[in-house]
Amino acid sequence: MHAQVLDWIGRRAELVPPGAAVLEIGSLDINGSVRPLFAHAGRYHGVDLVAGPGVDEVADAADWVPPRRYGAVLCAEVLEHAPRWADVVATMWSACEPGGWVLVTCATDPRPPHSAVDGQEVRAGEHYANVAADDLLSVVRRLGAERWEVEVAAGRGDLYLAAQRPTAS
Ligand SMILES: C[S@@+](CC[C@H](N)C(=O)[O-])C[C@H]1O[C@@H](n2cnc3c(N)ncnc32)[C@H](O)[C@@H]1O
């Protein structure tokens, strides 16, 4: 992940109260992890399709059924690699406690295609598609978000979303 992603998530980590449980989707530590930003969390659980550093559970988040709810649920630089990204977001929403935060960073246009493996050329058979801000927002609105913040860094093709799950949900 690049420095701006770490910085954006680092600032949102302050929304998460000490002791809250945190879930990260796509948590494999390839070249840096956001996990240390949540040192104040009570429990941190990382889920990824691939086993390795930073991964507590191997699962496809599009189908995974969360065993509990979390005060914050995040994914960094994952959705552009997930053919069923809207289902991944739905899983994240269902895993989030009322009043908790869903935090997403992903690639949007004009970010060039890149592999989930190493950020280089997309491998044969590997999915890649940038995510449009309007599409991401319409998914979280359909899931019930009433309060959100969307940011696009158009030059880099970065898309950032913080959405709070309503307290009465
Ligand atoms: C580009 S890497 C990003 C890893 C890390 N979050 C970072 O920012 O460095 C994308 C990760 O998302 C994982 N991923 C993609 N689709 C997924 C899915 N449906 N469920 C769980 N993990 C997924 C990939 O296996 C990969 O480890």
PDB file of C-alpha atoms and ligand atoms in Angstrom:
ATOM      1  CA  MET A   1       0.000   0.000   0.000  1.00  0.00           C
ATOM      2  CA  HIS A   2       1.141   3.529  -0.554  1.00  0.00           C
ATOM      3  CA  ALA A   3       1.808   6.201   2.052  1.00  0.00           C
ATOM      4  CA  GLN A   4      -1.454   8.099   1.437  1.00  0.00           C
ATOM      5  CA  VAL A   5      -3.483   4.989   2.295  1.00  0.00           C
ATOM      6  CA  LEU A   6      -1.611   4.513   5.561  1.00  0.00           C
ATOM      7  CA  ASP A   7      -2.075   8.188   6.344  1.00  0.00           C
ATOM      8  CA  TRP A   8      -5.828   8.192   5.574  1.00  0.00           C
ATOM      9  CA  ILE A   9      -6.501   5.040   7.613  1.00  0.00           C
ATOM     10  CA  GLY A  10      -4.251   6.315  10.395  1.00  0.00           C
ATOM     11  CA  ARG A  11      -6.433   9.405  10.741  1.00  0.00           C
ATOM     12  CA  ARG A  12      -9.640   7.321  10.738  1.00  0.00           C
ATOM     13  CA  ALA A  13      -8.188   4.951  13.369  1.00  0.00           C
ATOM     14  CA  GLU A  14      -8.915   7.724  15.847  1.00  0.00           C
ATOM     15  CA  LEU A  15     -12.641   7.070  15.305  1.00  0.00           C
ATOM     16  CA  VAL A  16     -12.198   3.632  16.837  1.00  0.00           C
ATOM     17  CA  PRO A  17     -12.461   3.651  20.622  1.00  0.00           C
ATOM     18  CA  PRO A  18      -9.807   1.884  22.703  1.00  0.00           C
ATOM     19  CA  GLY A  19     -10.681  -1.755  23.223  1.00  0.00           C
ATOM     20  CA  ALA A  20     -13.006  -1.986  20.201  1.00  0.00           C
ATOM     21  CA  ALA A  21     -12.687  -5.057  17.977  1.00  0.00           C
ATOM     22  CA  VAL A  22     -11.396  -4.457  14.444  1.00  0.00           C
ATOM     23  CA  LEU A  23     -11.830  -6.606  11.322  1.00  0.00           C
ATOM     24  CA  GLU A  24      -9.640  -6.198   8.253  1.00  0.00           C
ATOM     25  CA  ILE A  25     -10.553  -7.766   4.919  1.00  0.00           C
ATOM     26  CA  GLY A  26      -7.641  -8.418   2.549  1.00  0.00           C
ATOM     27  CA  SER A  27      -5.182  -8.253   5.441  1.00  0.00           C
ATOM     28  CA  LEU A  28      -2.218 -10.003   3.818  1.00  0.00           C
ATOM     29  CA  ASP A  29       0.897  -7.956   4.575  1.00  0.00           C
ATOM     30  CA  ILE A  30       2.489  -7.620   1.163  1.00  0.00           C
ATOM     31  CA  ASN A  31       4.373  -4.369   1.584  1.00  0.00           C
ATOM     32  CA  GLY A  32       3.051  -2.862   4.794  1.00  0.00           C
ATOM     33  CA  SER A  33       0.004  -3.280   6.990  1.00  0.00           C
ATOM     34  CA  VAL A  34      -2.503  -0.981   8.670  1.00  0.00           C
ATOM     35  CA  ARG A  35      -2.714  -3.334  11.677  1.00  0.00           C
ATOM     36  CA  PRO A  36      -0.199  -1.364  13.808  1.00  0.00           C
ATOM     37  CA  LEU A  37      -2.443   1.706  13.477  1.00  0.00           C
ATOM     38  CA  PHE A  38      -4.996  -0.139  15.621  1.00  0.00           C
ATOM     39  CA  ALA A  39      -2.698  -1.041  18.492  1.00  0.00           C
ATOM     40  CA  HIS A  40      -5.341   0.430  20.791  1.00  0.00           C
ATOM     41  CA  ALA A  41      -7.943  -2.072  19.556  1.00  0.00           C
ATOM     42  CA  GLY A  42      -9.063  -4.855  21.847  1.00  0.00           C
ATOM     43  CA  ARG A  43      -8.909  -7.526  19.162  1.00  0.00           C
ATOM     44  CA  TYR A  44      -7.777  -7.433  15.527  1.00  0.00           C
ATOM     45  CA  HIS A  45      -8.882 -10.084  13.058  1.00  0.00           C
ATOM     46  CA  GLY A  46      -7.486 -10.252   9.529  1.00  0.00           C
ATOM     47  CA  VAL A  47      -9.177 -12.197   6.737  1.00  0.00           C
ATOM     48  CA  ASP A  48      -7.698 -12.823   3.289  1.00  0.00           C
ATOM     49  CA  LEU A  49      -8.056 -15.232   0.389  1.00  0.00           C
ATOM     50  CA  VAL A  50      -4.399 -16.119   0.841  1.00  0.00           C
ATOM     51  CA  ALA A  51      -2.550 -17.362   3.945  1.00  0.00           C
ATOM     52  CA  GLY A  52       0.488 -15.398   5.095  1.00  0.00           C
ATOM     53  CA  PRO A  53       1.677 -12.601   7.355  1.00  0.00           C
ATOM     54  CA  GLY A  54      -1.186 -10.564   8.783  1.00  0.00           C
ATOM     55  CA  VAL A  55      -3.796 -13.222   7.980  1.00  0.00           C
ATOM     56  CA  ASP A  56      -5.709 -14.816  10.882  1.00  0.00           C
ATOM     57  CA  GLU A  57      -8.301 -16.555   8.726  1.00  0.00           C
ATOM     58  CA  VAL A  58      -8.338 -17.602   5.084  1.00  0.00           C
ATOM     59  CA  ALA A  59     -11.718 -16.944   3.463  1.00  0.00           C
ATOM     60  CA  ASP A  60     -13.396 -15.230   0.539  1.00  0.00           C
ATOM     61  CA  ALA A  61     -15.009 -12.193   2.116  1.00  0.00           C
ATOM     62  CA  ALA A  62     -17.720 -12.211  -0.563  1.00  0.00           C
ATOM     63  CA  ASP A  63     -19.157 -15.363   1.081  1.00  0.00           C
ATOM     64  CA  TRP A  64     -17.710 -15.264   4.597  1.00  0.00           C
ATOM     65  CA  VAL A  65     -20.210 -15.099   7.442  1.00  0.00           C
ATOM     66  CA  PRO A  66     -18.804 -12.988  10.286  1.00  0.00           C
ATOM     67  CA  PRO A  67     -19.011 -14.830  13.633  1.00  0.00           C
ATOM     68  CA  ARG A  68     -19.461 -11.574  15.547  1.00  0.00           C
ATOM     69  CA  ARG A  69     -19.610  -7.815  15.041  1.00  0.00           C
ATOM     70  CA  TYR A  70     -16.725  -5.346  15.123  1.00  0.00           C
ATOM     71  CA  GLY A  71     -16.415  -1.672  16.047  1.00  0.00           C
ATOM     72  CA  ALA A  72     -14.512  -1.027  12.818  1.00  0.00           C
ATOM     73  CA  VAL A  73     -14.302  -3.018   9.600  1.00  0.00           C
ATOM     74  CA  LEU A  74     -11.797  -2.014   6.979  1.00  0.00           C
ATOM     75  CA  CYS A  75     -10.217  -2.990   3.716  1.00  0.00           C
ATOM     76  CA  ALA A  76      -7.259  -1.325   2.046  1.00  0.00           C
ATOM     77  CA  GLU A  77      -6.596  -1.708  -1.668  1.00  0.00           C
ATOM     78  CA  VAL A  78      -8.741  -4.818  -2.049  1.00  0.00           C
ATOM     79  CA  LEU A  79     -11.969  -4.066  -3.949  1.00  0.00           C
ATOM     80  CA  GLU A  80     -10.363  -3.493  -7.353  1.00  0.00           C
ATOM     81  CA  HIS A  81      -9.071  -7.076  -7.124  1.00  0.00           C
ATOM     82  CA  ALA A  82     -12.395  -8.623  -6.083  1.00  0.00           C
ATOM     83  CA  PRO A  83     -14.804  -9.573  -8.886  1.00  0.00           C
ATOM     84  CA  ARG A  84     -17.669  -9.588  -6.344  1.00  0.00           C
ATOM     85  CA  TRP A  85     -16.585  -6.422  -4.548  1.00  0.00           C
ATOM     86  CA  ALA A  86     -20.161  -5.367  -3.732  1.00  0.00           C
ATOM     87  CA  ASP A  87     -20.613  -8.670  -1.847  1.00  0.00           C
ATOM     88  CA  VAL A  88     -17.364  -7.995   0.028  1.00  0.00           C
ATOM     89  CA  VAL A  89     -18.741  -4.596   1.072  1.00  0.00           C
ATOM     90  CA  ALA A  90     -22.022  -6.237   2.138  1.00  0.00           C
ATOM     91  CA  THR A  91     -20.049  -8.661   4.336  1.00  0.00           C
ATOM     92  CA  MET A  92     -18.163  -5.734   5.848  1.00  0.00           C
ATOM     93  CA  TRP A  93     -21.412  -3.920   6.564  1.00  0.00           C
ATOM     94  CA  SER A  94     -22.983  -6.951   8.217  1.00  0.00           C
ATOM     95  CA  ALA A  95     -19.852  -7.398  10.372  1.00  0.00           C
ATOM     96  CA  CYS A  96     -19.983  -3.815  11.625  1.00  0.00           C
ATOM     97  CA  GLU A  97     -21.620  -2.949  14.931  1.00  0.00           C
ATOM     98  CA  PRO A  98     -24.323  -0.259  15.000  1.00  0.00           C
ATOM     99  CA  GLY A  99     -22.443   3.032  15.406  1.00  0.00           C
ATOM    100  CA  GLY A 100     -19.235   1.410  14.098  1.00  0.00           C
ATOM    101  CA  TRP A 101     -17.224   2.416  11.048  1.00  0.00           C
ATOM    102  CA  VAL A 102     -16.645   0.816   7.661  1.00  0.00           C
ATOM    103  CA  LEU A 103     -13.410   2.134   6.154  1.00  0.00           C
ATOM    104  CA  VAL A 104     -12.459   1.463   2.538  1.00  0.00           C
ATOM    105  CA  THR A 105      -9.565   2.495   0.350  1.00  0.00           C
ATOM    106  CA  CYS A 106      -9.400   1.234  -3.222  1.00  0.00           C
ATOM    107  CA  ALA A 107      -8.360   2.136  -6.734  1.00  0.00           C
ATOM    108  CA  THR A 108     -10.501   4.248  -9.013  1.00  0.00           C
ATOM    109  CA  ASP A 109      -9.843   5.724 -12.477  1.00  0.00           C
ATOM    110  CA  PRO A 110      -7.248   6.582 -13.703  1.00  0.00           C
ATOM    111  CA  ARG A 111      -5.187   4.114 -11.581  1.00  0.00           C
ATOM    112  CA  PRO A 112      -3.514   1.685 -13.994  1.00  0.00           C
ATOM    113  CA  PRO A 113      -4.287  -2.022 -13.585  1.00  0.00           C
ATOM    114  CA  HIS A 114      -1.921  -3.788 -11.175  1.00  0.00           C
ATOM    115  CA  SER A 115      -1.664  -7.243  -9.663  1.00  0.00           C
ATOM    116  CA  ALA A 116      -2.858  -8.066  -6.126  1.00  0.00           C
ATOM    117  CA  VAL A 117       0.226 -10.260  -5.837  1.00  0.00           C
ATOM    118  CA  ASP A 118       2.938  -7.624  -6.118  1.00  0.00           C
ATOM    119  CA  GLY A 119       1.495  -4.474  -7.698  1.00  0.00           C
ATOM    120  CA  GLN A 120       3.109  -5.354 -11.044  1.00  0.00           C
ATOM    121  CA  GLU A 121       1.408  -6.561 -14.225  1.00  0.00           C
ATOM    122  CA  VAL A 122      -1.994  -8.243 -13.737  1.00  0.00           C
ATOM    123  CA  ARG A 123      -1.517 -12.025 -14.020  1.00  0.00           C
ATOM    124  CA  ALA A 124      -3.402 -14.166 -16.532  1.00  0.00           C
ATOM    125  CA  GLY A 125      -6.841 -14.962 -15.108  1.00  0.00           C
ATOM    126  CA  GLU A 126      -6.556 -12.368 -12.347  1.00  0.00           C
ATOM    127  CA  HIS A 127      -9.491  -9.973 -11.933  1.00  0.00           C
ATOM    128  CA  TYR A 128      -8.847  -6.238 -12.001  1.00  0.00           C
ATOM    129  CA  ALA A 129     -11.330  -3.355 -12.282  1.00  0.00           C
ATOM    130  CA  ASN A 130     -11.196   0.121 -10.786  1.00  0.00           C
ATOM    131  CA  VAL A 131     -14.166   1.029  -8.591  1.00  0.00           C
ATOM    132  CA  ALA A 132     -16.191   4.187  -9.278  1.00  0.00           C
ATOM    133  CA  ALA A 133     -17.026   6.387  -6.285  1.00  0.00           C
ATOM    134  CA  ASP A 134     -20.709   6.549  -7.286  1.00  0.00           C
ATOM    135  CA  ASP A 135     -20.930   2.740  -7.449  1.00  0.00           C
ATOM    136  CA  LEU A 136     -19.320   2.290  -4.027  1.00  0.00           C
ATOM    137  CA  LEU A 137     -21.534   4.946  -2.519  1.00  0.00           C
ATOM    138  CA  SER A 138     -24.694   3.472  -3.990  1.00  0.00           C
ATOM    139  CA  VAL A 139     -23.791   0.073  -2.480  1.00  0.00           C
ATOM    140  CA  VAL A 140     -23.295   1.454   1.041  1.00  0.00           C
ATOM    141  CA  ARG A 141     -26.434   3.588   0.759  1.00  0.00           C
ATOM    142  CA  ARG A 142     -28.417   0.510  -0.266  1.00  0.00           C
ATOM    143  CA  LEU A 143     -26.988  -1.297   2.771  1.00  0.00           C
ATOM    144  CA  GLY A 144     -28.321   1.469   5.010  1.00  0.00           C
ATOM    145  CA  ALA A 145     -25.538   4.028   5.399  1.00  0.00           C
ATOM    146  CA  GLU A 146     -26.823   7.445   6.390  1.00  0.00           C
ATOM    147  CA  ARG A 147     -23.528   9.079   7.282  1.00  0.00           C
ATOM    148  CA  TRP A 148     -20.420   8.864   5.127  1.00  0.00           C
ATOM    149  CA  GLU A 149     -17.388  10.682   3.820  1.00  0.00           C
ATOM    150  CA  VAL A 150     -16.028  10.025   0.331  1.00  0.00           C
ATOM    151  CA  GLU A 151     -12.736  11.364  -0.943  1.00  0.00           C
ATOM    152  CA  VAL A 152     -11.188  10.920  -4.377  1.00  0.00           C
ATOM    153  CA  ALA A 153      -7.556  11.730  -5.134  1.00  0.00           C
ATOM    154  CA  ALA A 154      -8.113  11.965  -8.864  1.00  0.00           C
ATOM    155  CA  GLY A 155      -4.436  12.263  -9.819  1.00  0.00           C
ATOM    156  CA  ARG A 156      -3.469   9.005  -8.123  1.00  0.00           C
ATOM    157  CA  GLY A 157      -6.786   7.215  -8.655  1.00  0.00           C
ATOM    158  CA  ASP A 158      -7.375   6.745  -4.924  1.00  0.00           C
ATOM    159  CA  LEU A 159     -10.893   6.317  -3.552  1.00  0.00           C
ATOM    160  CA  TYR A 160     -11.543   6.590   0.193  1.00  0.00           C
ATOM    161  CA  LEU A 161     -14.807   5.917   2.006  1.00  0.00           C
ATOM    162  CA  ALA A 162     -15.692   6.095   5.701  1.00  0.00           C
ATOM    163  CA  ALA A 163     -19.305   5.143   6.468  1.00  0.00           C
ATOM    164  CA  GLN A 164     -20.882   4.858   9.887  1.00  0.00           C
ATOM    165  CA  ARG A 165     -23.448   2.172  10.494  1.00  0.00           C
ATOM    166  CA  PRO A 166     -26.538   3.835  11.992  1.00  0.00           C
ATOM    167  CA  THR A 167     -26.851   3.236  15.727  1.00  0.00           C
ATOM    168  CA  ALA A 168     -30.389   1.892  15.345  1.00  0.00           C
ATOM    169  CA  SER A 169     -29.655  -0.904  12.856  1.00  0.00           C
TER     170      SER A 169
HETATM  171  C1  LIG B   1      -3.399  -5.518  -3.272  1.00  0.00           C
HETATM  172  S1  LIG B   1      -3.543  -6.606  -1.917  1.00  0.00           S
HETATM  173  C2  LIG B   1      -3.646  -5.469  -0.555  1.00  0.00           C
HETATM  174  C3  LIG B   1      -3.139  -6.061   0.715  1.00  0.00           C
HETATM  175  C4  LIG B   1      -3.072  -5.075   1.893  1.00  0.00           C
HETATM  176  N1  LIG B   1      -4.428  -4.736   2.334  1.00  0.00           N
HETATM  177  C5  LIG B   1      -2.327  -3.831   1.486  1.00  0.00           C
HETATM  178  O1  LIG B   1      -2.960  -2.777   1.374  1.00  0.00           O
HETATM  179  O2  LIG B   1      -1.112  -3.922   1.276  1.00  0.00           O
HETATM  180  C6  LIG B   1      -5.228  -7.185  -2.012  1.00  0.00           C
HETATM  181  C7  LIG B   1      -5.505  -8.290  -1.046  1.00  0.00           C
HETATM  182  O3  LIG B   1      -6.905  -8.535  -1.018  1.00  0.00           O
HETATM  183  C8  LIG B   1      -7.122  -9.923  -0.973  1.00  0.00           C
HETATM  184  N2  LIG B   1      -8.471 -10.191  -1.477  1.00  0.00           N
HETATM  185  C9  LIG B   1      -8.948  -9.955  -2.715  1.00  0.00           C
HETATM  186  N3  LIG B   1     -10.231 -10.354  -2.827  1.00  0.00           N
HETATM  187  C10 LIG B   1     -10.566 -10.855  -1.610  1.00  0.00           C
HETATM  188  C11 LIG B   1     -11.738 -11.455  -1.088  1.00  0.00           C
HETATM  189  N4  LIG B   1     -12.825 -11.627  -1.863  1.00  0.00           N
HETATM  190  N5  LIG B   1     -11.752 -11.866   0.208  1.00  0.00           N
HETATM  191  C12 LIG B   1     -10.640 -11.731   0.982  1.00  0.00           C
HETATM  192  N6  LIG B   1      -9.487 -11.169   0.537  1.00  0.00           N
HETATM  193  C13 LIG B   1      -9.443 -10.752  -0.741  1.00  0.00           C
HETATM  194  C14 LIG B   1      -5.998 -10.487  -1.827  1.00  0.00           C
HETATM  195  O4  LIG B   1      -5.762 -11.859  -1.570  1.00  0.00           O
HETATM  196  C15 LIG B   1      -4.839  -9.592  -1.444  1.00  0.00           C
HETATM  197  O5  LIG B   1      -4.098 -10.112  -0.358  1.00  0.00           O
END
